[in-house]
Amino acid sequence: MREVKPGVWHWAAMHPDWMPPEDWTQHEVSSYAIRDGERLLLFDPLAVPDEIERLASERETAIVLTSTWHRRDATDLRERHGWPIYAPPPDRDPDPVKGHVFRPGDRLPVGVEAFSGREDPLDPVLWVESHGALVAGDTLVDRGQGLEFLPEWAPDGVAPEAILEGLRPLLELPVELVLPTHGSPTDRAALERALS
């Protein structure tokens, strides 16, 4: 775990579906904690470090998912601590995460705004204005080549160029940090390259 900037923490853990000897280029996934003063937000939490759980016990805490298939440890954390979960609409999951559903265009009561992502409304990009941070689930990833939009991850029947065009309004935000859940934290310059 490392503090990316004051009030923003990053840690990585093995993807919950990865099993040796599978050869995935990126078998670790990232989780984040953001403290905005009065509360702590956990994004796609998996294997939450003890230090973060201690921080969470001292303030109001909420879990925010970048997609319902990124449930990771969210349900267990809610059961143990009573923390609410905010999640996009359920996908084809027969047992969807139970929580507060949000869609692109929504502003969550925990200070997060949802923007259109790769697969609307299931995979939004999340804006945390208090820290100038974008949290990206599967829309923008880093698989060792820098932050990028992967055209091959576009949903069937949707042109990758149309998705990229829909992401360009993110450049109008005063982004300082980009926090991909597949990859490590990066900066605005990486976002500009990924959306060019």
mmCIF file with all atom_site columns, C-alpha atoms in Angstrom:
data_model
loop_
_atom_site.group_PDB
_atom_site.id
_atom_site.type_symbol
_atom_site.label_atom_id
_atom_site.label_alt_id
_atom_site.label_comp_id
_atom_site.label_asym_id
_atom_site.label_entity_id
_atom_site.label_seq_id
_atom_site.pdbx_PDB_ins_code
_atom_site.Cartn_x
_atom_site.Cartn_y
_atom_site.Cartn_z
_atom_site.occupancy
_atom_site.B_iso_or_equiv
_atom_site.pdbx_formal_charge
_atom_site.auth_seq_id
_atom_site.auth_comp_id
_atom_site.auth_asym_id
_atom_site.auth_atom_id
_atom_site.pdbx_PDB_model_num
ATOM 1   C CA . MET A 1 1   ? 0.000   0.000   0.000   1.00 0.00 ? 1   MET A CA 1
ATOM 2   C CA . ARG A 1 2   ? 1.203   3.517   -0.729  1.00 0.00 ? 2   ARG A CA 1
ATOM 3   C CA . GLU A 1 3   ? -0.183  6.996   -0.290  1.00 0.00 ? 3   GLU A CA 1
ATOM 4   C CA . VAL A 1 4   ? -0.317  8.453   -3.795  1.00 0.00 ? 4   VAL A CA 1
ATOM 5   C CA . LYS A 1 5   ? -0.967  11.941  -2.431  1.00 0.00 ? 5   LYS A CA 1
ATOM 6   C CA . PRO A 1 6   ? -2.342  13.080  0.919   1.00 0.00 ? 6   PRO A CA 1
ATOM 7   C CA . GLY A 1 7   ? -5.685  11.350  1.394   1.00 0.00 ? 7   GLY A CA 1
ATOM 8   C CA . VAL A 1 8   ? -5.389  8.936   -1.576  1.00 0.00 ? 8   VAL A CA 1
ATOM 9   C CA . TRP A 1 9   ? -4.109  5.374   -1.104  1.00 0.00 ? 9   TRP A CA 1
ATOM 10  C CA . HIS A 1 10  ? -3.441  2.608   -3.638  1.00 0.00 ? 10  HIS A CA 1
ATOM 11  C CA . TRP A 1 11  ? -2.835  -1.105  -3.175  1.00 0.00 ? 11  TRP A CA 1
ATOM 12  C CA . ALA A 1 12  ? -2.858  -4.124  -5.466  1.00 0.00 ? 12  ALA A CA 1
ATOM 13  C CA . ALA A 1 13  ? -3.883  -7.760  -4.966  1.00 0.00 ? 13  ALA A CA 1
ATOM 14  C CA . MET A 1 14  ? -4.281  -10.869 -7.101  1.00 0.00 ? 14  MET A CA 1
ATOM 15  C CA . HIS A 1 15  ? -7.380  -10.798 -9.304  1.00 0.00 ? 15  HIS A CA 1
ATOM 16  C CA . PRO A 1 16  ? -10.002 -12.943 -7.525  1.00 0.00 ? 16  PRO A CA 1
ATOM 17  C CA . ASP A 1 17  ? -10.574 -15.053 -10.663 1.00 0.00 ? 17  ASP A CA 1
ATOM 18  C CA . TRP A 1 18  ? -6.896  -15.652 -11.464 1.00 0.00 ? 18  TRP A CA 1
ATOM 19  C CA . MET A 1 19  ? -5.704  -19.197 -10.894 1.00 0.00 ? 19  MET A CA 1
ATOM 20  C CA . PRO A 1 20  ? -2.187  -20.481 -11.643 1.00 0.00 ? 20  PRO A CA 1
ATOM 21  C CA . PRO A 1 21  ? -1.029  -21.503 -14.185 1.00 0.00 ? 21  PRO A CA 1
ATOM 22  C CA . GLU A 1 22  ? -3.264  -19.107 -16.169 1.00 0.00 ? 22  GLU A CA 1
ATOM 23  C CA . ASP A 1 23  ? -1.107  -16.712 -18.137 1.00 0.00 ? 23  ASP A CA 1
ATOM 24  C CA . TRP A 1 24  ? -2.710  -13.303 -17.751 1.00 0.00 ? 24  TRP A CA 1
ATOM 25  C CA . THR A 1 25  ? -0.542  -10.323 -18.530 1.00 0.00 ? 25  THR A CA 1
ATOM 26  C CA . GLN A 1 26  ? -2.092  -8.473  -15.593 1.00 0.00 ? 26  GLN A CA 1
ATOM 27  C CA . HIS A 1 27  ? -3.126  -10.787 -12.754 1.00 0.00 ? 27  HIS A CA 1
ATOM 28  C CA . GLU A 1 28  ? -3.094  -8.030  -10.135 1.00 0.00 ? 28  GLU A CA 1
ATOM 29  C CA . VAL A 1 29  ? -5.867  -5.479  -9.768  1.00 0.00 ? 29  VAL A CA 1
ATOM 30  C CA . SER A 1 30  ? -5.835  -2.160  -7.967  1.00 0.00 ? 30  SER A CA 1
ATOM 31  C CA . SER A 1 31  ? -8.018  -0.780  -5.200  1.00 0.00 ? 31  SER A CA 1
ATOM 32  C CA . TYR A 1 32  ? -8.123  2.740   -3.811  1.00 0.00 ? 32  TYR A CA 1
ATOM 33  C CA . ALA A 1 33  ? -9.137  4.600   -0.679  1.00 0.00 ? 33  ALA A CA 1
ATOM 34  C CA . ILE A 1 34  ? -9.873  8.329   -0.797  1.00 0.00 ? 34  ILE A CA 1
ATOM 35  C CA . ARG A 1 35  ? -10.414 10.445  2.306   1.00 0.00 ? 35  ARG A CA 1
ATOM 36  C CA . ASP A 1 36  ? -12.396 13.603  1.658   1.00 0.00 ? 36  ASP A CA 1
ATOM 37  C CA . GLY A 1 37  ? -12.356 14.955  5.189   1.00 0.00 ? 37  GLY A CA 1
ATOM 38  C CA . GLU A 1 38  ? -15.565 13.589  6.649   1.00 0.00 ? 38  GLU A CA 1
ATOM 39  C CA . ARG A 1 39  ? -15.593 10.157  4.996   1.00 0.00 ? 39  ARG A CA 1
ATOM 40  C CA . LEU A 1 40  ? -13.455 7.447   3.463   1.00 0.00 ? 40  LEU A CA 1
ATOM 41  C CA . LEU A 1 41  ? -14.365 5.985   0.072   1.00 0.00 ? 41  LEU A CA 1
ATOM 42  C CA . LEU A 1 42  ? -13.166 2.535   -0.978  1.00 0.00 ? 42  LEU A CA 1
ATOM 43  C CA . PHE A 1 43  ? -13.090 1.855   -4.725  1.00 0.00 ? 43  PHE A CA 1
ATOM 44  C CA . ASP A 1 44  ? -13.300 -1.784  -5.896  1.00 0.00 ? 44  ASP A CA 1
ATOM 45  C CA . PRO A 1 45  ? -11.839 -2.976  -2.569  1.00 0.00 ? 45  PRO A CA 1
ATOM 46  C CA . LEU A 1 46  ? -9.934  -6.258  -2.496  1.00 0.00 ? 46  LEU A CA 1
ATOM 47  C CA . ALA A 1 47  ? -7.679  -7.420  0.352   1.00 0.00 ? 47  ALA A CA 1
ATOM 48  C CA . VAL A 1 48  ? -8.063  -4.119  2.216   1.00 0.00 ? 48  VAL A CA 1
ATOM 49  C CA . PRO A 1 49  ? -4.912  -3.375  4.256   1.00 0.00 ? 49  PRO A CA 1
ATOM 50  C CA . ASP A 1 50  ? -5.283  -3.173  8.028   1.00 0.00 ? 50  ASP A CA 1
ATOM 51  C CA . GLU A 1 51  ? -4.246  0.509   8.001   1.00 0.00 ? 51  GLU A CA 1
ATOM 52  C CA . ILE A 1 52  ? -7.147  1.347   5.687   1.00 0.00 ? 52  ILE A CA 1
ATOM 53  C CA . GLU A 1 53  ? -9.623  -0.617  7.818   1.00 0.00 ? 53  GLU A CA 1
ATOM 54  C CA . ARG A 1 54  ? -8.407  1.359   10.866  1.00 0.00 ? 54  ARG A CA 1
ATOM 55  C CA . LEU A 1 55  ? -8.882  4.642   8.987   1.00 0.00 ? 55  LEU A CA 1
ATOM 56  C CA . ALA A 1 56  ? -12.357 3.509   7.965   1.00 0.00 ? 56  ALA A CA 1
ATOM 57  C CA . SER A 1 57  ? -13.320 2.699   11.549  1.00 0.00 ? 57  SER A CA 1
ATOM 58  C CA . GLU A 1 58  ? -12.705 6.356   12.488  1.00 0.00 ? 58  GLU A CA 1
ATOM 59  C CA . ARG A 1 59  ? -15.097 7.930   9.967   1.00 0.00 ? 59  ARG A CA 1
ATOM 60  C CA . GLU A 1 60  ? -18.093 7.407   7.735   1.00 0.00 ? 60  GLU A CA 1
ATOM 61  C CA . THR A 1 61  ? -17.085 4.909   5.041   1.00 0.00 ? 61  THR A CA 1
ATOM 62  C CA . ALA A 1 62  ? -18.669 3.853   1.754   1.00 0.00 ? 62  ALA A CA 1
ATOM 63  C CA . ILE A 1 63  ? -17.758 1.391   -0.986  1.00 0.00 ? 63  ILE A CA 1
ATOM 64  C CA . VAL A 1 64  ? -18.007 2.494   -4.617  1.00 0.00 ? 64  VAL A CA 1
ATOM 65  C CA . LEU A 1 65  ? -17.757 -0.033  -7.452  1.00 0.00 ? 65  LEU A CA 1
ATOM 66  C CA . THR A 1 66  ? -16.648 0.858   -10.962 1.00 0.00 ? 66  THR A CA 1
ATOM 67  C CA . SER A 1 67  ? -18.784 -2.021  -12.257 1.00 0.00 ? 67  SER A CA 1
ATOM 68  C CA . THR A 1 68  ? -20.878 -4.716  -10.641 1.00 0.00 ? 68  THR A CA 1
ATOM 69  C CA . TRP A 1 69  ? -18.436 -7.391  -11.793 1.00 0.00 ? 69  TRP A CA 1
ATOM 70  C CA . HIS A 1 70  ? -15.768 -5.656  -9.671  1.00 0.00 ? 70  HIS A CA 1
ATOM 71  C CA . ARG A 1 71  ? -17.556 -6.707  -6.467  1.00 0.00 ? 71  ARG A CA 1
ATOM 72  C CA . ARG A 1 72  ? -14.337 -8.237  -5.068  1.00 0.00 ? 72  ARG A CA 1
ATOM 73  C CA . ASP A 1 73  ? -14.577 -7.925  -1.240  1.00 0.00 ? 73  ASP A CA 1
ATOM 74  C CA . ALA A 1 74  ? -17.422 -5.377  -1.194  1.00 0.00 ? 74  ALA A CA 1
ATOM 75  C CA . THR A 1 75  ? -20.154 -7.688  0.090   1.00 0.00 ? 75  THR A CA 1
ATOM 76  C CA . ASP A 1 76  ? -17.951 -9.125  2.843   1.00 0.00 ? 76  ASP A CA 1
ATOM 77  C CA . LEU A 1 77  ? -16.931 -5.612  3.963   1.00 0.00 ? 77  LEU A CA 1
ATOM 78  C CA . ARG A 1 78  ? -20.576 -4.516  4.073   1.00 0.00 ? 78  ARG A CA 1
ATOM 79  C CA . GLU A 1 79  ? -21.515 -7.557  6.136   1.00 0.00 ? 79  GLU A CA 1
ATOM 80  C CA . ARG A 1 80  ? -18.642 -7.034  8.592   1.00 0.00 ? 80  ARG A CA 1
ATOM 81  C CA . HIS A 1 81  ? -18.818 -3.244  8.940   1.00 0.00 ? 81  HIS A CA 1
ATOM 82  C CA . GLY A 1 82  ? -22.206 -2.139  7.632   1.00 0.00 ? 82  GLY A CA 1
ATOM 83  C CA . TRP A 1 83  ? -20.646 0.113   4.979   1.00 0.00 ? 83  TRP A CA 1
ATOM 84  C CA . PRO A 1 84  ? -23.021 1.007   2.147   1.00 0.00 ? 84  PRO A CA 1
ATOM 85  C CA . ILE A 1 85  ? -22.221 -0.023  -1.415  1.00 0.00 ? 85  ILE A CA 1
ATOM 86  C CA . TYR A 1 86  ? -22.776 2.175   -4.473  1.00 0.00 ? 86  TYR A CA 1
ATOM 87  C CA . ALA A 1 87  ? -22.703 0.267   -7.766  1.00 0.00 ? 87  ALA A CA 1
ATOM 88  C CA . PRO A 1 88  ? -23.711 0.648   -11.413 1.00 0.00 ? 88  PRO A CA 1
ATOM 89  C CA . PRO A 1 89  ? -26.742 -1.364  -12.586 1.00 0.00 ? 89  PRO A CA 1
ATOM 90  C CA . PRO A 1 90  ? -26.304 -5.124  -12.413 1.00 0.00 ? 90  PRO A CA 1
ATOM 91  C CA . ASP A 1 91  ? -25.077 -6.892  -15.487 1.00 0.00 ? 91  ASP A CA 1
ATOM 92  C CA . ARG A 1 92  ? -26.178 -10.403 -16.364 1.00 0.00 ? 92  ARG A CA 1
ATOM 93  C CA . ASP A 1 93  ? -25.098 -11.479 -12.869 1.00 0.00 ? 93  ASP A CA 1
ATOM 94  C CA . PRO A 1 94  ? -27.675 -13.869 -11.351 1.00 0.00 ? 94  PRO A CA 1
ATOM 95  C CA . ASP A 1 95  ? -26.614 -12.676 -7.879  1.00 0.00 ? 95  ASP A CA 1
ATOM 96  C CA . PRO A 1 96  ? -25.973 -8.939  -8.267  1.00 0.00 ? 96  PRO A CA 1
ATOM 97  C CA . VAL A 1 97  ? -24.372 -6.786  -5.598  1.00 0.00 ? 97  VAL A CA 1
ATOM 98  C CA . LYS A 1 98  ? -27.055 -5.270  -3.429  1.00 0.00 ? 98  LYS A CA 1
ATOM 99  C CA . GLY A 1 99  ? -26.603 -1.566  -2.899  1.00 0.00 ? 99  GLY A CA 1
ATOM 100 C CA . HIS A 1 100 ? -27.427 1.905   -4.139  1.00 0.00 ? 100 HIS A CA 1
ATOM 101 C CA . VAL A 1 101 ? -27.554 1.830   -7.948  1.00 0.00 ? 101 VAL A CA 1
ATOM 102 C CA . PHE A 1 102 ? -26.178 4.751   -9.957  1.00 0.00 ? 102 PHE A CA 1
ATOM 103 C CA . ARG A 1 103 ? -25.771 5.560   -13.651 1.00 0.00 ? 103 ARG A CA 1
ATOM 104 C CA . PRO A 1 104 ? -23.649 7.906   -15.749 1.00 0.00 ? 104 PRO A CA 1
ATOM 105 C CA . GLY A 1 105 ? -24.828 11.441  -15.078 1.00 0.00 ? 105 GLY A CA 1
ATOM 106 C CA . ASP A 1 106 ? -25.570 10.733  -11.405 1.00 0.00 ? 106 ASP A CA 1
ATOM 107 C CA . ARG A 1 107 ? -23.874 12.491  -8.515  1.00 0.00 ? 107 ARG A CA 1
ATOM 108 C CA . LEU A 1 108 ? -23.624 10.154  -5.536  1.00 0.00 ? 108 LEU A CA 1
ATOM 109 C CA . PRO A 1 109 ? -24.300 11.493  -2.029  1.00 0.00 ? 109 PRO A CA 1
ATOM 110 C CA . VAL A 1 110 ? -20.698 10.541  -1.149  1.00 0.00 ? 110 VAL A CA 1
ATOM 111 C CA . GLY A 1 111 ? -19.186 13.165  -3.481  1.00 0.00 ? 111 GLY A CA 1
ATOM 112 C CA . VAL A 1 112 ? -18.589 11.023  -6.586  1.00 0.00 ? 112 VAL A CA 1
ATOM 113 C CA . GLU A 1 113 ? -19.906 11.849  -10.057 1.00 0.00 ? 113 GLU A CA 1
ATOM 114 C CA . ALA A 1 114 ? -20.404 9.147   -12.706 1.00 0.00 ? 114 ALA A CA 1
ATOM 115 C CA . PHE A 1 115 ? -19.502 9.754   -16.354 1.00 0.00 ? 115 PHE A CA 1
ATOM 116 C CA . SER A 1 116 ? -20.087 7.572   -19.408 1.00 0.00 ? 116 SER A CA 1
ATOM 117 C CA . GLY A 1 117 ? -17.489 4.863   -19.859 1.00 0.00 ? 117 GLY A CA 1
ATOM 118 C CA . ARG A 1 118 ? -16.749 1.905   -22.105 1.00 0.00 ? 118 ARG A CA 1
ATOM 119 C CA . GLU A 1 119 ? -20.048 0.089   -21.598 1.00 0.00 ? 119 GLU A CA 1
ATOM 120 C CA . ASP A 1 120 ? -22.924 2.334   -20.501 1.00 0.00 ? 120 ASP A CA 1
ATOM 121 C CA . PRO A 1 121 ? -24.380 2.159   -17.967 1.00 0.00 ? 121 PRO A CA 1
ATOM 122 C CA . LEU A 1 122 ? -22.365 -0.771  -16.570 1.00 0.00 ? 122 LEU A CA 1
ATOM 123 C CA . ASP A 1 123 ? -18.782 0.591   -16.565 1.00 0.00 ? 123 ASP A CA 1
ATOM 124 C CA . PRO A 1 124 ? -18.758 4.339   -15.806 1.00 0.00 ? 124 PRO A CA 1
ATOM 125 C CA . VAL A 1 125 ? -15.719 6.480   -15.077 1.00 0.00 ? 125 VAL A CA 1
ATOM 126 C CA . LEU A 1 126 ? -15.947 8.055   -11.618 1.00 0.00 ? 126 LEU A CA 1
ATOM 127 C CA . TRP A 1 127 ? -14.915 11.621  -10.788 1.00 0.00 ? 127 TRP A CA 1
ATOM 128 C CA . VAL A 1 128 ? -13.850 12.582  -7.257  1.00 0.00 ? 128 VAL A CA 1
ATOM 129 C CA . GLU A 1 129 ? -13.624 16.361  -7.499  1.00 0.00 ? 129 GLU A CA 1
ATOM 130 C CA . SER A 1 130 ? -12.209 16.857  -3.996  1.00 0.00 ? 130 SER A CA 1
ATOM 131 C CA . HIS A 1 131 ? -8.963  15.190  -5.129  1.00 0.00 ? 131 HIS A CA 1
ATOM 132 C CA . GLY A 1 132 ? -9.064  15.841  -8.886  1.00 0.00 ? 132 GLY A CA 1
ATOM 133 C CA . ALA A 1 133 ? -9.183  12.072  -9.377  1.00 0.00 ? 133 ALA A CA 1
ATOM 134 C CA . LEU A 1 134 ? -10.768 9.873   -12.043 1.00 0.00 ? 134 LEU A CA 1
ATOM 135 C CA . VAL A 1 135 ? -11.338 6.238   -11.078 1.00 0.00 ? 135 VAL A CA 1
ATOM 136 C CA . ALA A 1 136 ? -11.557 3.957   -14.104 1.00 0.00 ? 136 ALA A CA 1
ATOM 137 C CA . GLY A 1 137 ? -12.692 0.337   -14.010 1.00 0.00 ? 137 GLY A CA 1
ATOM 138 C CA . ASP A 1 138 ? -12.402 -1.408  -17.379 1.00 0.00 ? 138 ASP A CA 1
ATOM 139 C CA . THR A 1 139 ? -12.714 1.749   -19.501 1.00 0.00 ? 139 THR A CA 1
ATOM 140 C CA . LEU A 1 140 ? -9.064  2.829   -19.176 1.00 0.00 ? 140 LEU A CA 1
ATOM 141 C CA . VAL A 1 141 ? -6.422  0.297   -18.159 1.00 0.00 ? 141 VAL A CA 1
ATOM 142 C CA . ASP A 1 142 ? -2.651  -0.076  -17.938 1.00 0.00 ? 142 ASP A CA 1
ATOM 143 C CA . ARG A 1 143 ? -1.413  -3.491  -18.985 1.00 0.00 ? 143 ARG A CA 1
ATOM 144 C CA . GLY A 1 144 ? 2.237   -2.449  -18.926 1.00 0.00 ? 144 GLY A CA 1
ATOM 145 C CA . GLN A 1 145 ? 2.129   -0.037  -21.887 1.00 0.00 ? 145 GLN A CA 1
ATOM 146 C CA . GLY A 1 146 ? 0.755   3.018   -20.112 1.00 0.00 ? 146 GLY A CA 1
ATOM 147 C CA . LEU A 1 147 ? -2.848  4.057   -19.673 1.00 0.00 ? 147 LEU A CA 1
ATOM 148 C CA . GLU A 1 148 ? -4.954  3.103   -22.684 1.00 0.00 ? 148 GLU A CA 1
ATOM 149 C CA . PHE A 1 149 ? -8.409  2.470   -24.016 1.00 0.00 ? 149 PHE A CA 1
ATOM 150 C CA . LEU A 1 150 ? -8.528  -1.067  -25.427 1.00 0.00 ? 150 LEU A CA 1
ATOM 151 C CA . PRO A 1 151 ? -10.604 -1.183  -28.647 1.00 0.00 ? 151 PRO A CA 1
ATOM 152 C CA . GLU A 1 152 ? -10.915 -4.971  -28.306 1.00 0.00 ? 152 GLU A CA 1
ATOM 153 C CA . TRP A 1 153 ? -12.814 -4.445  -25.024 1.00 0.00 ? 153 TRP A CA 1
ATOM 154 C CA . ALA A 1 154 ? -15.545 -2.442  -26.776 1.00 0.00 ? 154 ALA A CA 1
ATOM 155 C CA . PRO A 1 155 ? -18.953 -4.119  -26.448 1.00 0.00 ? 155 PRO A CA 1
ATOM 156 C CA . ASP A 1 156 ? -20.236 -5.975  -29.504 1.00 0.00 ? 156 ASP A CA 1
ATOM 157 C CA . GLY A 1 157 ? -21.825 -3.623  -32.001 1.00 0.00 ? 157 GLY A CA 1
ATOM 158 C CA . VAL A 1 158 ? -20.253 -0.466  -30.530 1.00 0.00 ? 158 VAL A CA 1
ATOM 159 C CA . ALA A 1 159 ? -17.529 1.298   -32.493 1.00 0.00 ? 159 ALA A CA 1
ATOM 160 C CA . PRO A 1 160 ? -14.424 1.947   -30.358 1.00 0.00 ? 160 PRO A CA 1
ATOM 161 C CA . GLU A 1 161 ? -14.171 5.411   -31.933 1.00 0.00 ? 161 GLU A CA 1
ATOM 162 C CA . ALA A 1 162 ? -17.646 6.272   -30.617 1.00 0.00 ? 162 ALA A CA 1
ATOM 163 C CA . ILE A 1 163 ? -16.622 5.258   -27.082 1.00 0.00 ? 163 ILE A CA 1
ATOM 164 C CA . LEU A 1 164 ? -13.440 7.340   -27.300 1.00 0.00 ? 164 LEU A CA 1
ATOM 165 C CA . GLU A 1 165 ? -15.449 10.314  -28.511 1.00 0.00 ? 165 GLU A CA 1
ATOM 166 C CA . GLY A 1 166 ? -17.781 9.895   -25.541 1.00 0.00 ? 166 GLY A CA 1
ATOM 167 C CA . LEU A 1 167 ? -14.797 9.869   -23.161 1.00 0.00 ? 167 LEU A CA 1
ATOM 168 C CA . ARG A 1 168 ? -13.240 13.108  -24.426 1.00 0.00 ? 168 ARG A CA 1
ATOM 169 C CA . PRO A 1 169 ? -15.428 15.346  -22.176 1.00 0.00 ? 169 PRO A CA 1
ATOM 170 C CA . LEU A 1 170 ? -13.353 13.940  -19.290 1.00 0.00 ? 170 LEU A CA 1
ATOM 171 C CA . LEU A 1 171 ? -10.550 16.190  -20.540 1.00 0.00 ? 171 LEU A CA 1
ATOM 172 C CA . GLU A 1 172 ? -12.650 19.216  -19.562 1.00 0.00 ? 172 GLU A CA 1
ATOM 173 C CA . LEU A 1 173 ? -12.369 18.203  -15.898 1.00 0.00 ? 173 LEU A CA 1
ATOM 174 C CA . PRO A 1 174 ? -9.407  19.462  -13.809 1.00 0.00 ? 174 PRO A CA 1
ATOM 175 C CA . VAL A 1 175 ? -7.975  15.930  -13.584 1.00 0.00 ? 175 VAL A CA 1
ATOM 176 C CA . GLU A 1 176 ? -4.766  15.513  -11.580 1.00 0.00 ? 176 GLU A CA 1
ATOM 177 C CA . LEU A 1 177 ? -4.844  11.758  -10.941 1.00 0.00 ? 177 LEU A CA 1
ATOM 178 C CA . VAL A 1 178 ? -6.147  8.796   -12.918 1.00 0.00 ? 178 VAL A CA 1
ATOM 179 C CA . LEU A 1 179 ? -6.735  5.704   -10.798 1.00 0.00 ? 179 LEU A CA 1
ATOM 180 C CA . PRO A 1 180 ? -7.219  2.630   -13.007 1.00 0.00 ? 180 PRO A CA 1
ATOM 181 C CA . THR A 1 181 ? -8.351  -0.570  -11.324 1.00 0.00 ? 181 THR A CA 1
ATOM 182 C CA . HIS A 1 182 ? -6.201  -2.432  -13.860 1.00 0.00 ? 182 HIS A CA 1
ATOM 183 C CA . GLY A 1 183 ? -2.823  -0.734  -13.447 1.00 0.00 ? 183 GLY A CA 1
ATOM 184 C CA . SER A 1 184 ? -1.166  1.865   -11.246 1.00 0.00 ? 184 SER A CA 1
ATOM 185 C CA . PRO A 1 185 ? -2.085  5.487   -10.539 1.00 0.00 ? 185 PRO A CA 1
ATOM 186 C CA . THR A 1 186 ? -1.062  7.951   -13.198 1.00 0.00 ? 186 THR A CA 1
ATOM 187 C CA . ASP A 1 187 ? -1.568  11.573  -14.203 1.00 0.00 ? 187 ASP A CA 1
ATOM 188 C CA . ARG A 1 188 ? -3.435  13.890  -16.545 1.00 0.00 ? 188 ARG A CA 1
ATOM 189 C CA . ALA A 1 189 ? -0.810  13.592  -19.287 1.00 0.00 ? 189 ALA A CA 1
ATOM 190 C CA . ALA A 1 190 ? -1.483  9.822   -19.436 1.00 0.00 ? 190 ALA A CA 1
ATOM 191 C CA . LEU A 1 191 ? -5.215  10.508  -19.735 1.00 0.00 ? 191 LEU A CA 1
ATOM 192 C CA . GLU A 1 192 ? -4.608  12.934  -22.595 1.00 0.00 ? 192 GLU A CA 1
ATOM 193 C CA . ARG A 1 193 ? -2.475  10.351  -24.419 1.00 0.00 ? 193 ARG A CA 1
ATOM 194 C CA . ALA A 1 194 ? -5.051  7.585   -23.862 1.00 0.00 ? 194 ALA A CA 1
ATOM 195 C CA . LEU A 1 195 ? -7.894  9.705   -25.285 1.00 0.00 ? 195 LEU A CA 1
ATOM 196 C CA . SER A 1 196 ? -5.966  11.231  -28.213 1.00 0.00 ? 196 SER A CA 1
#
